[in-house]
Short mmCIF file of C-alpha atoms in Angstrom, two decimals:
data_model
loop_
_atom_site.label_atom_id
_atom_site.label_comp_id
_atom_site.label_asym_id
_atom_site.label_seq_id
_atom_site.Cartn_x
_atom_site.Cartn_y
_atom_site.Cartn_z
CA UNK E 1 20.07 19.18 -22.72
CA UNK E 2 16.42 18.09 -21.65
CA UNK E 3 16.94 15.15 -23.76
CA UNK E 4 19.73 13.96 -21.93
CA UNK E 5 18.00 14.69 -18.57
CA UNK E 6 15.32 13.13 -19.26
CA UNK E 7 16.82 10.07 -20.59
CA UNK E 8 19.24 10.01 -17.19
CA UNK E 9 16.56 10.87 -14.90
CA UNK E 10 13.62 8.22 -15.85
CA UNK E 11 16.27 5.28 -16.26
CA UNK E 12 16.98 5.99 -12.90
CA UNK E 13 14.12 5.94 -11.73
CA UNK E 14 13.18 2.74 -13.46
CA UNK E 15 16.23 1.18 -12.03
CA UNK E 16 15.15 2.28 -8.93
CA UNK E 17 11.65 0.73 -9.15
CA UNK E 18 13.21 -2.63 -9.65
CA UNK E 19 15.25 -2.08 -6.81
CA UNK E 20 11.66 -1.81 -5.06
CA UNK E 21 10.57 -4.67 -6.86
CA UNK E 22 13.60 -7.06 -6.69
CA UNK E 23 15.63 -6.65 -3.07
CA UNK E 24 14.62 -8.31 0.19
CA UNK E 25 15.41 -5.89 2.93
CA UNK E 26 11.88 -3.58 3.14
CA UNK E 27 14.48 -0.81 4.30
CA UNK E 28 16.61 -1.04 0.95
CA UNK E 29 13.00 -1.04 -0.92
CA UNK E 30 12.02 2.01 0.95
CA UNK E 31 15.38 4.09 -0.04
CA UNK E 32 15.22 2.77 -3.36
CA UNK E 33 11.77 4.24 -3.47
CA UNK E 34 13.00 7.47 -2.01
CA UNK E 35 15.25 7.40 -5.02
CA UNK E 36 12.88 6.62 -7.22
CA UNK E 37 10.42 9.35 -6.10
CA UNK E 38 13.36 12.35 -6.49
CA UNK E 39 13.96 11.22 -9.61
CA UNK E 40 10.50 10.94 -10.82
CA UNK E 41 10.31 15.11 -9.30
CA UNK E 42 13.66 15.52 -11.37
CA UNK E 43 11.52 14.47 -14.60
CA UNK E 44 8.29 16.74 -13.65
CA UNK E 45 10.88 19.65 -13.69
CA UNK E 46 11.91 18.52 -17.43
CA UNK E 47 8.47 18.81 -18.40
CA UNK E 48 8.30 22.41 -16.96
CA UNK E 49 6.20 21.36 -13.76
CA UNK E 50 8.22 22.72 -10.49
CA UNK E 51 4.91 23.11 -8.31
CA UNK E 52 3.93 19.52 -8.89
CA UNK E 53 8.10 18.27 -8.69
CA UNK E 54 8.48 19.93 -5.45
CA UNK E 55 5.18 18.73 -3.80
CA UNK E 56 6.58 15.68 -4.74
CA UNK E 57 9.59 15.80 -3.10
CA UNK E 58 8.26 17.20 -0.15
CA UNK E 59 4.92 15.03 0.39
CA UNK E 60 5.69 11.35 -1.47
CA UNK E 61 9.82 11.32 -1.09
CA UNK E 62 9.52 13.56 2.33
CA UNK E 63 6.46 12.80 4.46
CA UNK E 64 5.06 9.47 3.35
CA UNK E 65 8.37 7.70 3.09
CA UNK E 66 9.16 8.88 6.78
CA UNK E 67 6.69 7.58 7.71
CA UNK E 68 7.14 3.97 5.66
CA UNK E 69 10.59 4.18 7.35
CA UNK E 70 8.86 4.41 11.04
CA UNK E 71 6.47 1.30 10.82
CA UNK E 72 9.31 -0.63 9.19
CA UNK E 73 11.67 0.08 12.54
CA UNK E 74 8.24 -0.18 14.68
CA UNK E 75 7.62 -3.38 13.45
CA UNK E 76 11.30 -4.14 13.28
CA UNK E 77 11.06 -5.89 10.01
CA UNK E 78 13.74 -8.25 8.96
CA UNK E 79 14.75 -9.25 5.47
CA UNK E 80 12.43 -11.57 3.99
CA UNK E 81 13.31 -15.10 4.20
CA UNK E 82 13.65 -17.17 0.76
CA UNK E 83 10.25 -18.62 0.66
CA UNK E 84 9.78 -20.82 -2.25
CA UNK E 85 8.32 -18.66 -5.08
CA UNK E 86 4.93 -19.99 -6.82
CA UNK E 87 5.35 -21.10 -10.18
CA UNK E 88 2.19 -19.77 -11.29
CA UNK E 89 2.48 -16.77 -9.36
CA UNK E 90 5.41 -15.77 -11.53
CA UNK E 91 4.10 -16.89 -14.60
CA UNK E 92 0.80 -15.37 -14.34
CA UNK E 93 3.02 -11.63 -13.22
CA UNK E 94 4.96 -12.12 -16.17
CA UNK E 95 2.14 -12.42 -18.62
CA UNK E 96 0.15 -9.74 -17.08
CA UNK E 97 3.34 -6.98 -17.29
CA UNK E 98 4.27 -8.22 -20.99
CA UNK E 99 0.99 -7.91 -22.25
CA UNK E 100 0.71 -4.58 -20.67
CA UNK E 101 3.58 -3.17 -22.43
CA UNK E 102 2.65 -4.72 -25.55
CA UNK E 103 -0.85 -2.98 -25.36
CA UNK E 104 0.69 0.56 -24.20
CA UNK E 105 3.60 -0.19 -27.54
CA UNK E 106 1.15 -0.98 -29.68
CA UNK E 107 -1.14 2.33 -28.49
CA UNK E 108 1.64 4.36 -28.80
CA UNK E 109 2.74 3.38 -32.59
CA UNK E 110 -0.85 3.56 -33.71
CA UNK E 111 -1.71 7.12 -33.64
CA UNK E 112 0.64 10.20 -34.98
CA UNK E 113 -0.94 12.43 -31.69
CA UNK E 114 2.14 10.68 -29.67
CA UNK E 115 4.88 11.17 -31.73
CA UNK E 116 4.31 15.46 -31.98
CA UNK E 117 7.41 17.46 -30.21
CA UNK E 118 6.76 19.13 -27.25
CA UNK E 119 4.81 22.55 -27.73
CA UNK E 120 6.99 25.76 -26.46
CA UNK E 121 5.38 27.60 -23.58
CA UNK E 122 4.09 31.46 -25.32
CA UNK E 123 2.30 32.74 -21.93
CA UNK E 124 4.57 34.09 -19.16
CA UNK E 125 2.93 33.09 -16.27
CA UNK E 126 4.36 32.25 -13.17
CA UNK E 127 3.73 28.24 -12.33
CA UNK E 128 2.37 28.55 -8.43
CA UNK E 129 0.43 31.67 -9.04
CA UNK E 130 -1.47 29.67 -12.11
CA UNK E 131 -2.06 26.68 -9.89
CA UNK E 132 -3.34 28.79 -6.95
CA UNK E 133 -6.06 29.88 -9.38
CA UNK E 134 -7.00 27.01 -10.91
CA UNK E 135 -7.39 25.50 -7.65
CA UNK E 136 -9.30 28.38 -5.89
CA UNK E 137 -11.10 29.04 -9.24
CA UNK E 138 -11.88 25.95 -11.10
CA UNK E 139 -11.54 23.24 -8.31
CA UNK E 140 -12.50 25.19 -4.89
CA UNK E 141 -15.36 22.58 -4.08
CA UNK E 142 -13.06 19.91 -4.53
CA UNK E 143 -10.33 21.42 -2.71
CA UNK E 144 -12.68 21.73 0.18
CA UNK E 145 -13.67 17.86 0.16
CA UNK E 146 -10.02 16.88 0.06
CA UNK E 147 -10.08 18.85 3.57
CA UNK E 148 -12.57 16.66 4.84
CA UNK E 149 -11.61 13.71 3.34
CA UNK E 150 -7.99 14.35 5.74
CA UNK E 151 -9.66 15.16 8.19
CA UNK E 152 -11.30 11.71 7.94
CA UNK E 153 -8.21 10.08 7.17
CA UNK E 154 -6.57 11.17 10.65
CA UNK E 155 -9.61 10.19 12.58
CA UNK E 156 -9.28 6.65 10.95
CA UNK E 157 -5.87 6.64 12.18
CA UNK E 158 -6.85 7.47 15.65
CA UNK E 159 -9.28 4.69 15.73
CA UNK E 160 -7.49 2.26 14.13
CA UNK E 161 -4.16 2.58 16.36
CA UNK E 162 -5.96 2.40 19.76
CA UNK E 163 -4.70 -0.41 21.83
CA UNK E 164 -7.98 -2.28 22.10
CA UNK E 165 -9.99 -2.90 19.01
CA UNK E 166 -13.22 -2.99 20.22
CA UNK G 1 13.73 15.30 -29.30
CA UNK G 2 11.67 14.34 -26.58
CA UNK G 3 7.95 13.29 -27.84
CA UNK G 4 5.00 12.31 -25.39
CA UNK G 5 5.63 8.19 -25.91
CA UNK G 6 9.06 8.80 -24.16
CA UNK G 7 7.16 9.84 -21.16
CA UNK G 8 4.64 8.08 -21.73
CA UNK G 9 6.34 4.18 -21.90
CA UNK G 10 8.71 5.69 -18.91
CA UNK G 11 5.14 5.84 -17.11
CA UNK G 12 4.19 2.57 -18.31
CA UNK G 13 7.06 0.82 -17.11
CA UNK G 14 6.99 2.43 -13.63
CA UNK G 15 3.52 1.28 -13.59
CA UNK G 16 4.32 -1.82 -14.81
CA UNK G 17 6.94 -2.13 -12.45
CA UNK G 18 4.84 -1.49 -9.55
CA UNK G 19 1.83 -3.72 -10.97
CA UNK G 20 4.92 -6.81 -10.90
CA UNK G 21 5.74 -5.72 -7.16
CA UNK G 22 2.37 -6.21 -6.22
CA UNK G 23 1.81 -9.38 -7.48
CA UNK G 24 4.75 -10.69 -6.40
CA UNK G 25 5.89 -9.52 -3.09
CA UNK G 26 4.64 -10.95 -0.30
CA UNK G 27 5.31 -8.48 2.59
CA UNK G 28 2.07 -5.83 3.01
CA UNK G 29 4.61 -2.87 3.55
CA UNK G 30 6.11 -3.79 0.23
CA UNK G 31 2.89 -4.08 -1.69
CA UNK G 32 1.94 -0.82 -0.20
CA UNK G 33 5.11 0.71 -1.72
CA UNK G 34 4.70 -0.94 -4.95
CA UNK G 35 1.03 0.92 -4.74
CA UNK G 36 2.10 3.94 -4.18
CA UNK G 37 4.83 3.49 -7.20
CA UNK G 38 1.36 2.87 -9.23
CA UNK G 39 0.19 6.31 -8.81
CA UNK G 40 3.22 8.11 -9.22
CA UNK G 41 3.22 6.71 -12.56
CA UNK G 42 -0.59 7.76 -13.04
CA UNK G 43 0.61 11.32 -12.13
CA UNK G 44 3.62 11.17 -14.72
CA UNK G 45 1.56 10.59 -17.47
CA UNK G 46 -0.96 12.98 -16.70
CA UNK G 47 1.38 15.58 -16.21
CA UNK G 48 3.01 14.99 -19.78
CA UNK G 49 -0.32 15.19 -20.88
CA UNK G 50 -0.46 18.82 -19.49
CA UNK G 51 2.46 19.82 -20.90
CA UNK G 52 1.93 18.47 -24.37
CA UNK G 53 -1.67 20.11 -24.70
CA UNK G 54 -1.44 23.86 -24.94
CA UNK G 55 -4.09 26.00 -23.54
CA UNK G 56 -3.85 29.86 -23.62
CA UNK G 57 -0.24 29.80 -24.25
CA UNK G 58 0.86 28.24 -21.22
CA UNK G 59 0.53 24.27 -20.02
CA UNK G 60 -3.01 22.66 -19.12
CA UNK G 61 -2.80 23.31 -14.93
CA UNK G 62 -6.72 21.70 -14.52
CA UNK G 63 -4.59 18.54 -15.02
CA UNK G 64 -2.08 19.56 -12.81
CA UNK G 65 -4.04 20.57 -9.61
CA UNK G 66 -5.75 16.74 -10.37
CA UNK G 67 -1.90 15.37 -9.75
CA UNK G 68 -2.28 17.42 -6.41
CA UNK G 69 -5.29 15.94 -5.57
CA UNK G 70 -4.08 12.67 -6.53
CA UNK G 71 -0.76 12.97 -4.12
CA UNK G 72 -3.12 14.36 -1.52
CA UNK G 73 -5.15 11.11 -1.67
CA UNK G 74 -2.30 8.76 -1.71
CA UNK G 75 -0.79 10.41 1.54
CA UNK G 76 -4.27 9.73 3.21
CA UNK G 77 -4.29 6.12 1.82
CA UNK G 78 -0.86 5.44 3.04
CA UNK G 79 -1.49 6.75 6.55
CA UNK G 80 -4.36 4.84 6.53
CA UNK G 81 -3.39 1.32 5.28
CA UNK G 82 -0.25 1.78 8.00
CA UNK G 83 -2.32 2.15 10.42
CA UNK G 84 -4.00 -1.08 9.70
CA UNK G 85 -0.86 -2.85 9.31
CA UNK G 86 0.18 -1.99 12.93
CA UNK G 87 -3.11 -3.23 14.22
CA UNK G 88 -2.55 -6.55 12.28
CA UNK G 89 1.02 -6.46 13.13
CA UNK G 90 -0.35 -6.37 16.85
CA UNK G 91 -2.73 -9.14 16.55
CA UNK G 92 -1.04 -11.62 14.32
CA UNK G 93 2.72 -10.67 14.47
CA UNK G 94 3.16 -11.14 11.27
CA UNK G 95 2.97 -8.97 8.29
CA UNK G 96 3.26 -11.53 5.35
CA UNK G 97 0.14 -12.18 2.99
CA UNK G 98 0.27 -15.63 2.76
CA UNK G 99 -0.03 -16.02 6.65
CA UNK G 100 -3.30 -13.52 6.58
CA UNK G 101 -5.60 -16.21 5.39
CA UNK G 102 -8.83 -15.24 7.46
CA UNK G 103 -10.58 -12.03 7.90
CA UNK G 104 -11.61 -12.76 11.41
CA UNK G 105 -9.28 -10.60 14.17
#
């Protein structure tokens, strides 16, 4: 069952990510990403991490495509024209990706620590309520400078979108 | 059954994927997509980490509050890099990268 989830849910969202990749429109790229994103939450769920699939959902697929969506009609994009495509450009893209894979193929064959089966879950513990601690426990300093760090963030926006720049 | 180099070449395409995009695309909006693809491939694989590493009987949530920060921090840097977008958009009307080809506003 979570093998056949898994195995719909991440070619999806591959197929998806070319969409992204490969079609002109920047709105079709953006609901492809959409897509992409729910699907990617859909696979966080098969490996047992709701908190993590629905912040997902809600922040990357929710939040930050809406707004992708808005400066795309703000801007009032239109579909790329066909400009003519480097040679080298391509090339140099292609070689880059294929060597990736081969590196992350060949990581993954050397070394029996990727091949074990996933470990069953002993501990009943509830999945927000173990987060909540870590993060108030383990990571409340951190947590804190994320804070400021958005605060920051909207600032910067402020600034940045004023009508003059200067 | 599912072992961690299923999630883990799933992750490496996606990041592939998006590594391709942003090479290759030439609107900024787009590369900013393809970016953001990038770390949602980051977080896949570090989440299959935590659920393949056992601690205590339950999964490994240190590396699962790090995906939170990590989406936290890519919601900032998207905010921010539209925001610069629009300001180029306003001074150039334009928002391809070949056309950006001095620093100067």
């Amino acid at each position: 069952m979570q093998l056949t989830l898994f195995w719909i849910f991440s070619s999806l969202m591959i197929a998806f990510g070319l969409g992204v990749v490969t079609l002109r429109s920047p709105i079709s790229c953006a609901m492809c990403l959409v897509s992409s994103f729910i699907c990617l939450a859909a696979v966080f769920i098969t490996l047992d991490a709701f908190f993590i699939a629905i912040v997902q959902v809600l922040v990357a697929a929710g939040a930050v495509m809406v707004l992708f969506l808005f400066i795309i009609m703000l801007l009032n994009l239109q579909a790329e024209e066909c400009r003519r495509v480097k040679l080298g450009v391509m090339l140099g893209g292609a070689v880059v990706v294929l060597s990736f894979m081969v590196l992350l193929s060949e990581t993954l064959e050397s070394s029996p620590q990727f091949s074990k089966m996933m470990p069953p879950i002993t501990a009943s513990s509830q999945d927000v309520s173990m987060i909540g601690m870590t993060l108030f426990h383990s990571f409340n300093l951190p947590f804190q400078i994320v804070g400021v760090l958005l605060l920051v963030a909207t600032v910067g926006v402020v600034l940045l979108s004023r009508r003059t720049l200067r | 059954m599912i072992t961690l180099s299923h999630y883990l070449m799933a992750s490496g395409l996606l990041f592939s994927l998006g590594l391709a995009g942003v090479m290759l695309r030439r609107n900024i909006i787009i590369i900013l997509m393809c970016l953001e693809m990038m770390l949602s491939a980051v977080n896949l694989s570090i989440v299959a980490f935590s659920r393949y590493s056992i601690v205590h009987g339950h999964q490994n949530y240190d590396a699962q509050v790090l995906v939170f920060f990590i989406i936290t921090v890519a919601a900032a840097e998207i905010a921010v890099g539209l925001a610069i977008i629009v300001a180029l958009f306003r001074s150039r009307q334009t928002t391809h990268s070949e056309d950006l080809n001095s620093m100067k506003f």
